[in-house]
Amino acid sequence: MRFLRQTMIGFFLAAVSLGLLVWAVQMIGGAVQTRMADAPAGPPARERVFAVNVVAATPETATPVLTSFGEIGSRRTLELRAAAGGRVVELAPNFEDGARVQVGEALLRIDPADAQSALDRARSDVADAEAEVRDADRGLILARDELTAAQDQADLRARAEQRQADLAERGVSTTAAIETAELATSAARQAVLSRRQALAQAEARVDLAATRLARAEIALAEAQRGVEDLTVTAPFTGTLSAPNVVAGRLVSANERLAELIDPDDLEVSFRLSTAQYARLLDDSGSIVNAPLTVALDVAGVDISAQGRITRTSAAAGEGLTGRLVFAALEAAPGFRPGDFVTVRVQEPPLENVISLPAGAVAADGGVLVLDAENRLEQRQVDILRTQGDSVLVRGDIAGREVVAARSPLLGTGISVRPIRSDAAPAPQDPEMLELSEERRARLVAFVEGNSRMPEEAKARVLARLAEPRVPARMVERIESRMGG
């Protein structure tokens, strides 16, 4: 028992000694780590100040420009078709694709032999009908004269009967004489009735002759139109497209011969989204006649034309969104139906709006403005339009300075050093090139051979190419059209 007690006391003392040893090692290690971690105290940290470009938020009245892409078309396009079948016996010399024809110009003629025969027969029928009308008129005159003569004879017989009656009252005449006078009077009246019937028949014959003449004249007019329809003429001045006939070919009735396009009455069609379309509506829900500009890049020179919106499509179109809008163009030299152009529409003016760089506005409409101590504040604005590298906004930032370009390093409360650009940068001159004679001749030959370029634009480009130094951008655009 004594041995067990002493053993337990020894174990207890050993455990206490081991615990004290571990505790001492931990204290020494912590003291060493604390000593090694201690560093000499540095100077106090200074606040970092960022340099930022700022712009003044000035309210103004701005006219947004809506950009889209469209296709040029002609407002007057007509398919030329054959009114009757036959062989083409005559074709105009300029009946070819791209040829310009004048109003009333004969384009082609179909063999008129059959139609001319029908016209001659119709004229003969009209001559017969006219002869019948004259004969009926003469018969009517004779019938009237015969009726007059019969009426005179009847009057004479009536007076003779009256005399016989007077003589009978005086006892001079006999009953047989009176009866003979009465019979003569009755016969005269019967003759008058017959002449009246003949007159009615003569009048009916005149009416029938007039009807026959009218029918003959209608047939003559139809035959005349048949002959005229064999000659296809231009209903208006325009340009021929896709002709498909040659001299000697047999064509059928209503066959398509060519297409006539008026290149001077052009319009542009372009599609807008529903949101863009809603911006162009007036109070009554109708689209406004907003002015627009269409531009076509041709050999380094932008051909442009002015126009106004006229109408919209009746339906959105199957599988399409937005609205198809049409605009009539004014003078549009150089444009052709089918050209793909850039359309810039002037929207109704917006009042009390602020133009800011696109980088100054966050996606949620937040902007950073400066306070009196050049510290940043977060403000919210309404984004109205996006115009290239700038946006039109409206909000409570009028007269404040706005950070032109946001950065992840910038936020509310940060101190900044504003950089203001009070003066607009001077415009830079375009880069100029000195051309070799071979290169200049190649560019001039390409421009002179470009038939789609208007004469005014062509003269302007040739004048620039004749100068000793030529804008590099113009040379690049012309050579891109040349394919090298």
Short mmCIF file of C-alpha atoms in Angstrom, two decimals:
data_model
loop_
_atom_site.label_atom_id
_atom_site.label_comp_id
_atom_site.label_asym_id
_atom_site.label_seq_id
_atom_site.Cartn_x
_atom_site.Cartn_y
_atom_site.Cartn_z
CA MET A 1 0.00 0.00 0.00
CA ARG A 2 2.84 2.38 0.87
CA PHE A 3 4.53 1.50 -2.44
CA LEU A 4 1.40 2.33 -4.42
CA ARG A 5 1.04 5.73 -2.66
CA GLN A 6 4.62 6.71 -3.36
CA THR A 7 4.27 5.62 -7.01
CA MET A 8 1.22 7.80 -7.53
CA ILE A 9 2.93 10.78 -5.91
CA GLY A 10 5.90 10.31 -8.28
CA PHE A 11 3.65 10.25 -11.33
CA PHE A 12 1.86 13.40 -10.15
CA LEU A 13 5.08 15.31 -9.61
CA ALA A 14 6.39 14.21 -13.04
CA ALA A 15 3.19 15.39 -14.76
CA VAL A 16 3.33 18.77 -12.99
CA SER A 17 6.96 19.21 -13.98
CA LEU A 18 6.20 18.36 -17.62
CA GLY A 19 3.28 20.84 -17.72
CA LEU A 20 5.44 23.62 -16.23
CA LEU A 21 8.11 22.89 -18.81
CA VAL A 22 5.66 23.13 -21.72
CA TRP A 23 4.22 26.37 -20.33
CA ALA A 24 7.69 27.87 -20.03
CA VAL A 25 8.55 26.91 -23.63
CA GLN A 26 5.36 28.57 -24.89
CA MET A 27 6.08 31.77 -22.99
CA ILE A 28 9.61 31.96 -24.35
CA GLY A 29 8.42 31.29 -27.98
CA GLY A 30 5.70 33.95 -27.74
CA ALA A 31 8.17 36.49 -26.40
CA VAL A 32 10.57 35.76 -29.27
CA GLN A 33 7.82 36.11 -31.89
CA THR A 34 6.63 39.35 -30.37
CA ARG A 35 10.13 40.73 -30.40
CA MET A 36 10.69 39.74 -34.00
CA ALA A 37 7.33 41.21 -35.08
CA ASP A 38 7.98 44.60 -33.57
CA ALA A 39 8.88 47.31 -36.15
CA PRO A 40 9.89 50.88 -35.66
CA ALA A 41 6.93 53.30 -35.89
CA GLY A 42 6.70 55.09 -39.32
CA PRO A 43 5.22 58.45 -40.25
CA PRO A 44 1.38 58.72 -40.31
CA ALA A 45 -0.34 57.63 -43.61
CA ARG A 46 -1.42 60.44 -45.96
CA GLU A 47 -4.71 60.41 -47.95
CA ARG A 48 -4.24 59.60 -51.62
CA VAL A 49 -5.55 62.22 -54.05
CA PHE A 50 -6.49 61.16 -57.62
CA ALA A 51 -6.28 63.44 -60.62
CA VAL A 52 -9.48 63.28 -62.69
CA ASN A 53 -10.83 65.04 -65.77
CA VAL A 54 -14.04 66.89 -65.07
CA VAL A 55 -16.67 68.49 -67.28
CA ALA A 56 -19.27 71.08 -66.40
CA ALA A 57 -22.89 69.93 -66.39
CA THR A 58 -24.62 72.67 -68.39
CA PRO A 59 -28.32 72.29 -69.28
CA GLU A 60 -29.13 73.01 -72.93
CA THR A 61 -31.60 72.24 -75.71
CA ALA A 62 -30.25 69.42 -77.85
CA THR A 63 -31.50 67.76 -81.02
CA PRO A 64 -30.74 64.03 -80.85
CA VAL A 65 -29.77 62.24 -84.05
CA LEU A 66 -31.05 58.72 -84.60
CA THR A 67 -28.82 56.54 -86.80
CA SER A 68 -30.06 53.58 -88.80
CA PHE A 69 -29.40 51.81 -92.10
CA GLY A 70 -31.78 51.68 -95.04
CA GLU A 71 -32.23 50.91 -98.70
CA ILE A 72 -32.92 53.32 -101.54
CA GLY A 73 -36.00 52.63 -103.65
CA SER A 74 -37.97 54.36 -106.37
CA ARG A 75 -41.43 55.71 -105.65
CA ARG A 76 -42.44 55.07 -109.29
CA THR A 77 -41.62 51.62 -110.62
CA LEU A 78 -43.63 50.11 -113.48
CA GLU A 79 -43.50 46.72 -115.17
CA LEU A 80 -43.85 47.05 -118.93
CA ARG A 81 -46.05 44.21 -120.22
CA ALA A 82 -47.40 43.29 -123.64
CA ALA A 83 -51.10 44.08 -124.03
CA ALA A 84 -51.40 41.57 -126.90
CA GLY A 85 -49.38 38.69 -128.23
CA GLY A 86 -47.39 38.66 -131.43
CA ARG A 87 -43.94 39.01 -132.95
CA VAL A 88 -41.71 41.94 -132.05
CA VAL A 89 -41.00 43.70 -135.36
CA GLU A 90 -39.41 46.90 -134.07
CA LEU A 91 -37.23 47.64 -131.04
CA ALA A 92 -35.93 51.01 -129.86
CA PRO A 93 -32.14 51.43 -130.11
CA ASN A 94 -31.90 52.27 -126.40
CA PHE A 95 -34.06 49.37 -125.24
CA GLU A 96 -31.36 48.05 -122.91
CA ASP A 97 -30.59 47.79 -119.24
CA GLY A 98 -29.77 51.18 -117.70
CA ALA A 99 -30.90 53.22 -120.72
CA ARG A 100 -32.82 56.43 -120.01
CA VAL A 101 -36.04 56.92 -121.96
CA GLN A 102 -38.36 59.90 -122.25
CA VAL A 103 -42.08 60.02 -121.64
CA GLY A 104 -44.05 58.96 -124.74
CA GLU A 105 -41.03 57.37 -126.41
CA ALA A 106 -41.85 54.22 -128.44
CA LEU A 107 -39.88 51.32 -126.98
CA LEU A 108 -41.04 48.37 -129.09
CA ARG A 109 -43.71 47.44 -131.63
CA ILE A 110 -45.50 44.13 -132.15
CA ASP A 111 -46.59 42.99 -135.63
CA PRO A 112 -49.84 44.93 -136.28
CA ALA A 113 -51.09 42.95 -139.33
CA ASP A 114 -54.02 41.20 -137.61
CA ALA A 115 -54.95 44.21 -135.56
CA GLN A 116 -54.83 46.44 -138.66
CA SER A 117 -57.19 44.06 -140.50
CA ALA A 118 -59.61 44.19 -137.60
CA LEU A 119 -59.36 47.98 -137.66
CA ASP A 120 -60.15 48.11 -141.39
CA ARG A 121 -63.18 45.85 -140.92
CA ALA A 122 -64.38 48.05 -138.09
CA ARG A 123 -64.05 51.12 -140.30
CA SER A 124 -66.08 49.39 -143.03
CA ASP A 125 -68.78 48.54 -140.53
CA VAL A 126 -68.87 52.17 -139.43
CA ALA A 127 -69.24 53.29 -143.06
CA ASP A 128 -72.14 50.84 -143.56
CA ALA A 129 -73.78 52.05 -140.37
CA GLU A 130 -73.42 55.67 -141.43
CA ALA A 131 -75.01 54.85 -144.83
CA GLU A 132 -77.86 53.12 -143.04
CA VAL A 133 -78.33 56.18 -140.83
CA ARG A 134 -78.51 58.46 -143.89
CA ASP A 135 -80.99 56.12 -145.65
CA ALA A 136 -83.14 55.97 -142.50
CA ASP A 137 -83.13 59.77 -142.29
CA ARG A 138 -84.26 60.06 -145.90
CA GLY A 139 -87.00 57.47 -145.33
CA LEU A 140 -88.17 59.41 -142.28
CA ILE A 141 -88.45 62.62 -144.33
CA LEU A 142 -90.46 60.83 -147.04
CA ALA A 143 -92.73 59.22 -144.45
CA ARG A 144 -93.48 62.62 -142.95
CA ASP A 145 -94.24 64.08 -146.41
CA GLU A 146 -96.56 61.18 -147.26
CA LEU A 147 -98.35 61.62 -143.93
CA THR A 148 -98.81 65.30 -144.70
CA ALA A 149 -100.21 64.51 -148.14
CA ALA A 150 -102.60 61.89 -146.76
CA GLN A 151 -103.76 64.30 -144.09
CA ASP A 152 -104.46 66.97 -146.74
CA GLN A 153 -106.46 64.47 -148.80
CA ALA A 154 -108.41 63.43 -145.72
CA ASP A 155 -109.24 67.06 -145.00
CA LEU A 156 -110.37 67.51 -148.60
CA ARG A 157 -112.64 64.44 -148.39
CA ALA A 158 -114.10 65.73 -145.14
CA ARG A 159 -115.01 69.06 -146.73
CA ALA A 160 -116.56 67.25 -149.70
CA GLU A 161 -118.69 65.19 -147.35
CA GLN A 162 -119.79 68.34 -145.57
CA ARG A 163 -120.89 69.90 -148.87
CA GLN A 164 -122.93 66.81 -149.72
CA ALA A 165 -124.58 67.08 -146.34
CA ASP A 166 -125.44 70.76 -146.95
CA LEU A 167 -126.87 69.96 -150.37
CA ALA A 168 -128.97 67.20 -148.88
CA GLU A 169 -130.50 69.63 -146.41
CA ARG A 170 -131.55 71.85 -149.33
CA GLY A 171 -132.92 68.80 -151.17
CA VAL A 172 -130.42 68.97 -153.97
CA SER A 173 -128.22 65.94 -153.18
CA THR A 174 -129.20 62.31 -152.96
CA THR A 175 -128.57 59.72 -150.29
CA ALA A 176 -126.26 57.76 -152.58
CA ALA A 177 -124.04 60.80 -153.08
CA ILE A 178 -123.83 61.35 -149.33
CA GLU A 179 -122.83 57.72 -148.74
CA THR A 180 -120.20 57.92 -151.46
CA ALA A 181 -118.71 61.05 -149.80
CA GLU A 182 -118.70 59.30 -146.40
CA LEU A 183 -116.92 56.28 -147.85
CA ALA A 184 -114.31 58.51 -149.47
CA THR A 185 -113.72 60.32 -146.16
CA SER A 186 -113.33 57.02 -144.33
CA ALA A 187 -110.83 55.78 -146.90
CA ALA A 188 -108.83 59.02 -146.58
CA ARG A 189 -108.72 58.60 -142.80
CA GLN A 190 -107.54 55.02 -143.25
CA ALA A 191 -104.76 56.27 -145.53
CA VAL A 192 -103.68 58.80 -142.87
CA LEU A 193 -103.50 55.97 -140.30
CA SER A 194 -101.35 53.90 -142.65
CA ARG A 195 -99.01 56.85 -143.23
CA ARG A 196 -98.69 57.33 -139.48
CA GLN A 197 -97.73 53.70 -139.10
CA ALA A 198 -95.15 54.10 -141.86
CA LEU A 199 -93.77 57.20 -140.09
CA ALA A 200 -93.42 55.22 -136.84
CA GLN A 201 -91.54 52.48 -138.68
CA ALA A 202 -89.26 55.11 -140.26
CA GLU A 203 -88.52 56.61 -136.83
CA ALA A 204 -87.76 53.14 -135.43
CA ARG A 205 -85.45 52.51 -138.36
CA VAL A 206 -83.60 55.76 -137.59
CA ASP A 207 -83.17 54.66 -133.95
CA LEU A 208 -81.91 51.23 -135.00
CA ALA A 209 -79.52 52.80 -137.47
CA ALA A 210 -78.16 55.13 -134.74
CA THR A 211 -77.69 52.16 -132.38
CA ARG A 212 -75.92 50.18 -135.09
CA LEU A 213 -73.66 53.17 -135.78
CA ALA A 214 -72.82 53.51 -132.08
CA ARG A 215 -71.91 49.81 -131.86
CA ALA A 216 -69.79 50.11 -134.97
CA GLU A 217 -67.99 53.13 -133.52
CA ILE A 218 -67.35 51.23 -130.27
CA ALA A 219 -65.91 48.33 -132.26
CA LEU A 220 -63.79 50.82 -134.23
CA ALA A 221 -62.45 52.37 -131.01
CA GLU A 222 -61.59 48.90 -129.66
CA ALA A 223 -59.81 48.03 -132.88
CA GLN A 224 -57.96 51.35 -132.75
CA ARG A 225 -56.86 50.64 -129.17
CA GLY A 226 -55.78 47.18 -130.24
CA VAL A 227 -53.48 48.71 -132.84
CA GLU A 228 -52.16 51.29 -130.40
CA ASP A 229 -51.52 48.65 -127.72
CA LEU A 230 -49.11 46.92 -130.05
CA THR A 231 -46.73 49.85 -129.54
CA VAL A 232 -45.24 49.96 -126.02
CA THR A 233 -44.39 53.54 -124.99
CA ALA A 234 -42.78 54.96 -121.86
CA PRO A 235 -45.49 56.39 -119.56
CA PHE A 236 -42.93 58.56 -117.76
CA THR A 237 -39.27 59.51 -118.01
CA GLY A 238 -37.11 56.89 -116.37
CA THR A 239 -34.49 54.17 -116.67
CA LEU A 240 -35.05 50.70 -118.10
CA SER A 241 -34.18 47.68 -116.00
CA ALA A 242 -33.93 43.97 -116.85
CA PRO A 243 -35.26 43.96 -120.47
CA ASN A 244 -35.89 40.43 -121.75
CA VAL A 245 -36.99 40.77 -125.40
CA VAL A 246 -35.19 41.05 -128.74
CA ALA A 247 -36.41 41.88 -132.23
CA GLY A 248 -38.22 38.94 -133.86
CA ARG A 249 -39.24 37.24 -130.63
CA LEU A 250 -42.79 35.99 -130.11
CA VAL A 251 -44.36 37.42 -126.97
CA SER A 252 -47.62 36.46 -125.31
CA ALA A 253 -50.27 38.71 -123.85
CA ASN A 254 -49.36 40.21 -120.45
CA GLU A 255 -45.77 38.99 -120.72
CA ARG A 256 -43.24 41.05 -118.78
CA LEU A 257 -40.99 42.95 -121.17
CA ALA A 258 -38.93 45.21 -118.88
CA GLU A 259 -39.14 47.38 -115.79
CA LEU A 260 -39.20 51.18 -115.88
CA ILE A 261 -37.79 53.00 -112.84
CA ASP A 262 -37.92 56.71 -112.14
CA PRO A 263 -34.46 57.54 -110.72
CA ASP A 264 -35.44 61.13 -109.90
CA ASP A 265 -38.26 60.22 -107.49
CA LEU A 266 -36.47 58.23 -104.80
CA GLU A 267 -37.26 57.25 -101.24
CA VAL A 268 -35.42 55.41 -98.48
CA SER A 269 -36.86 52.67 -96.29
CA PHE A 270 -35.28 51.85 -92.94
CA ARG A 271 -36.31 49.87 -89.88
CA LEU A 272 -36.48 51.31 -86.36
CA SER A 273 -36.92 49.59 -83.07
CA THR A 274 -40.15 50.15 -81.18
CA ALA A 275 -38.39 52.45 -78.70
CA GLN A 276 -36.85 54.52 -81.50
CA TYR A 277 -40.18 54.67 -83.33
CA ALA A 278 -41.93 55.92 -80.18
CA ARG A 279 -39.56 58.91 -80.04
CA LEU A 280 -40.82 60.11 -83.44
CA LEU A 281 -44.54 60.13 -82.58
CA ASP A 282 -46.56 63.27 -81.96
CA ASP A 283 -49.37 63.76 -79.47
CA SER A 284 -51.90 62.10 -81.78
CA GLY A 285 -49.75 58.99 -82.24
CA SER A 286 -48.74 59.79 -85.83
CA ILE A 287 -45.15 59.85 -86.96
CA VAL A 288 -43.69 63.34 -87.44
CA ASN A 289 -42.23 64.50 -90.73
CA ALA A 290 -38.75 64.62 -89.24
CA PRO A 291 -35.88 65.74 -91.49
CA LEU A 292 -33.14 63.24 -92.21
CA THR A 293 -29.91 62.78 -94.13
CA VAL A 294 -28.87 59.71 -96.10
CA ALA A 295 -25.22 59.07 -96.93
CA LEU A 296 -23.55 56.68 -99.37
CA ASP A 297 -19.81 56.05 -99.39
CA VAL A 298 -18.60 56.05 -103.01
CA ALA A 299 -14.86 55.87 -103.77
CA GLY A 300 -13.83 57.83 -100.73
CA VAL A 301 -16.51 60.54 -101.05
CA ASP A 302 -19.77 60.55 -99.11
CA ILE A 303 -22.76 61.23 -101.35
CA SER A 304 -25.56 62.68 -99.25
CA ALA A 305 -29.12 63.79 -99.75
CA GLN A 306 -31.81 65.37 -97.63
CA GLY A 307 -35.32 64.09 -97.09
CA ARG A 308 -38.30 63.88 -94.75
CA ILE A 309 -40.23 61.01 -93.23
CA THR A 310 -43.53 60.46 -95.04
CA ARG A 311 -45.11 57.26 -93.73
CA THR A 312 -44.68 53.94 -91.96
CA SER A 313 -45.54 50.40 -92.99
CA ALA A 314 -49.05 49.13 -92.29
CA ALA A 315 -47.76 46.04 -90.44
CA ALA A 316 -44.61 45.14 -88.56
CA GLY A 317 -43.97 42.13 -90.81
CA GLU A 318 -43.95 38.42 -90.07
CA GLY A 319 -40.99 37.45 -87.90
CA LEU A 320 -39.80 41.09 -87.67
CA THR A 321 -39.75 43.66 -84.90
CA GLY A 322 -40.00 47.42 -84.84
CA ARG A 323 -41.41 49.53 -87.65
CA LEU A 324 -40.47 50.04 -91.29
CA VAL A 325 -40.32 53.78 -92.02
CA PHE A 326 -40.28 55.48 -95.43
CA ALA A 327 -38.89 58.90 -96.27
CA ALA A 328 -39.04 60.86 -99.52
CA LEU A 329 -35.74 62.27 -100.76
CA GLU A 330 -35.30 65.65 -102.36
CA ALA A 331 -32.52 66.09 -104.93
CA ALA A 332 -30.54 62.82 -104.76
CA PRO A 333 -27.97 62.73 -107.57
CA GLY A 334 -25.77 59.66 -107.59
CA PHE A 335 -28.22 57.41 -105.74
CA ARG A 336 -29.75 54.35 -107.36
CA PRO A 337 -32.53 52.00 -106.19
CA GLY A 338 -31.01 49.22 -104.13
CA ASP A 339 -28.21 51.29 -102.57
CA PHE A 340 -27.51 50.51 -98.90
CA VAL A 341 -27.17 53.83 -97.09
CA THR A 342 -26.73 55.29 -93.63
CA VAL A 343 -29.77 57.21 -92.38
CA ARG A 344 -29.52 59.95 -89.74
CA VAL A 345 -32.87 61.22 -88.46
CA GLN A 346 -33.23 64.41 -86.45
CA GLU A 347 -35.50 63.71 -83.49
CA PRO A 348 -37.65 66.38 -81.85
CA PRO A 349 -35.51 68.73 -79.67
CA LEU A 350 -35.06 67.88 -75.97
CA GLU A 351 -35.04 70.79 -73.52
CA ASN A 352 -33.06 71.03 -70.28
CA VAL A 353 -30.72 68.14 -71.00
CA ILE A 354 -27.02 67.74 -70.22
CA SER A 355 -24.46 66.25 -72.59
CA LEU A 356 -21.84 64.10 -70.83
CA PRO A 357 -19.11 61.74 -72.06
CA ALA A 358 -20.28 58.15 -72.24
CA GLY A 359 -17.60 57.09 -69.74
CA ALA A 360 -18.98 59.46 -67.10
CA VAL A 361 -22.26 57.59 -66.67
CA ALA A 362 -22.56 54.13 -65.17
CA ALA A 363 -24.99 51.53 -66.46
CA ASP A 364 -27.42 52.31 -63.61
CA GLY A 365 -27.29 56.07 -64.32
CA GLY A 366 -24.84 56.98 -61.57
CA VAL A 367 -22.36 59.85 -61.98
CA LEU A 368 -19.61 61.20 -59.71
CA VAL A 369 -19.72 64.93 -58.99
CA LEU A 370 -17.39 67.17 -57.01
CA ASP A 371 -18.38 68.95 -53.81
CA ALA A 372 -16.93 72.16 -52.39
CA GLU A 373 -13.93 70.27 -50.92
CA ASN A 374 -13.14 68.41 -54.17
CA ARG A 375 -14.52 65.17 -52.83
CA LEU A 376 -16.68 62.85 -54.89
CA GLU A 377 -20.40 62.42 -54.46
CA GLN A 378 -22.68 59.88 -56.13
CA ARG A 379 -25.67 61.27 -58.02
CA GLN A 380 -28.32 59.59 -60.19
CA VAL A 381 -29.41 60.83 -63.62
CA ASP A 382 -31.86 59.65 -66.28
CA ILE A 383 -30.20 58.53 -69.51
CA LEU A 384 -32.28 59.90 -72.40
CA ARG A 385 -30.16 59.28 -75.53
CA THR A 386 -26.81 57.87 -76.54
CA GLN A 387 -25.08 59.95 -79.20
CA GLY A 388 -21.84 58.25 -80.23
CA ASP A 389 -19.28 58.90 -77.46
CA SER A 390 -21.64 61.08 -75.44
CA VAL A 391 -24.97 60.68 -73.71
CA LEU A 392 -27.83 63.08 -73.05
CA VAL A 393 -29.01 62.94 -69.46
CA ARG A 394 -31.39 64.80 -67.19
CA GLY A 395 -30.95 65.10 -63.44
CA ASP A 396 -30.13 67.27 -60.42
CA ILE A 397 -26.52 67.99 -61.43
CA ALA A 398 -26.93 71.33 -63.19
CA GLY A 399 -23.91 73.57 -62.56
CA ARG A 400 -21.87 70.77 -60.95
CA GLU A 401 -18.60 69.34 -62.22
CA VAL A 402 -18.82 65.69 -63.27
CA VAL A 403 -15.98 63.17 -63.53
CA ALA A 404 -15.49 62.57 -67.27
CA ALA A 405 -14.28 58.95 -66.94
CA ARG A 406 -15.23 56.63 -64.09
CA SER A 407 -12.70 54.23 -62.61
CA PRO A 408 -12.85 51.39 -60.06
CA LEU A 409 -10.49 53.49 -57.89
CA LEU A 410 -13.01 56.30 -57.62
CA GLY A 411 -15.91 56.35 -55.20
CA THR A 412 -17.92 58.43 -52.80
CA GLY A 413 -15.82 60.52 -50.40
CA ILE A 414 -12.52 60.19 -52.28
CA SER A 415 -10.52 63.37 -52.61
CA VAL A 416 -9.56 64.27 -56.18
CA ARG A 417 -7.62 66.93 -58.05
CA PRO A 418 -9.84 68.16 -60.92
CA ILE A 419 -8.34 68.75 -64.35
CA ARG A 420 -10.49 71.17 -66.31
CA SER A 421 -10.29 71.75 -70.06
CA ASP A 422 -11.49 75.30 -70.45
CA ALA A 423 -10.42 75.59 -74.09
CA ALA A 424 -11.38 73.16 -76.80
CA PRO A 425 -8.42 71.38 -78.42
CA ALA A 426 -7.38 72.79 -81.75
CA PRO A 427 -8.49 70.65 -84.66
CA GLN A 428 -5.74 68.53 -86.11
CA ASP A 429 -4.97 68.77 -89.76
CA PRO A 430 -5.59 65.56 -91.69
CA GLU A 431 -2.56 63.53 -92.59
CA MET A 432 -1.33 64.40 -96.06
CA LEU A 433 0.56 62.26 -98.55
CA GLU A 434 2.82 63.00 -101.48
CA LEU A 435 1.85 60.67 -104.33
CA SER A 436 4.04 59.32 -107.06
CA GLU A 437 2.99 59.99 -110.62
CA GLU A 438 2.07 56.32 -111.21
CA ARG A 439 -0.04 56.14 -108.09
CA ARG A 440 -1.73 59.48 -108.81
CA ALA A 441 -2.53 58.41 -112.40
CA ARG A 442 -4.03 55.15 -111.18
CA LEU A 443 -6.29 56.96 -108.69
CA VAL A 444 -7.38 59.54 -111.27
CA ALA A 445 -8.22 56.82 -113.82
CA PHE A 446 -10.35 54.97 -111.26
CA VAL A 447 -12.30 58.09 -110.28
CA GLU A 448 -12.89 59.14 -113.91
CA GLY A 449 -14.16 55.66 -114.77
CA ASN A 450 -16.61 55.54 -111.85
CA SER A 451 -20.00 56.09 -113.50
CA ARG A 452 -21.93 56.05 -110.18
CA MET A 453 -20.20 59.12 -108.79
CA PRO A 454 -21.97 62.45 -109.46
CA GLU A 455 -20.13 64.91 -111.65
CA GLU A 456 -19.84 67.46 -108.83
CA ALA A 457 -18.27 64.95 -106.45
CA LYS A 458 -16.03 63.60 -109.19
CA ALA A 459 -14.73 67.09 -110.00
CA ARG A 460 -14.08 67.73 -106.31
CA VAL A 461 -12.10 64.51 -105.88
CA LEU A 462 -10.08 65.09 -109.07
CA ALA A 463 -9.23 68.59 -107.89
CA ARG A 464 -7.91 67.21 -104.60
CA LEU A 465 -5.92 64.52 -106.40
CA ALA A 466 -4.29 67.18 -108.59
CA GLU A 467 -2.81 68.92 -105.54
CA PRO A 468 0.79 68.17 -104.50
CA ARG A 469 -0.33 66.72 -101.14
CA VAL A 470 -3.48 64.60 -100.89
CA PRO A 471 -5.37 63.60 -97.70
CA ALA A 472 -4.30 60.10 -96.66
CA ARG A 473 -7.84 59.13 -95.70
CA MET A 474 -9.13 59.92 -99.19
CA VAL A 475 -6.36 57.87 -100.80
CA GLU A 476 -7.04 54.96 -98.48
CA ARG A 477 -10.77 54.93 -99.22
CA ILE A 478 -10.28 55.15 -102.98
CA GLU A 479 -7.70 52.34 -102.97
CA SER A 480 -10.01 50.19 -100.86
CA ARG A 481 -12.61 50.50 -103.64
CA MET A 482 -9.93 49.52 -106.18
CA GLY A 483 -9.24 46.33 -104.29
CA GLY A 484 -5.59 47.08 -103.52
#
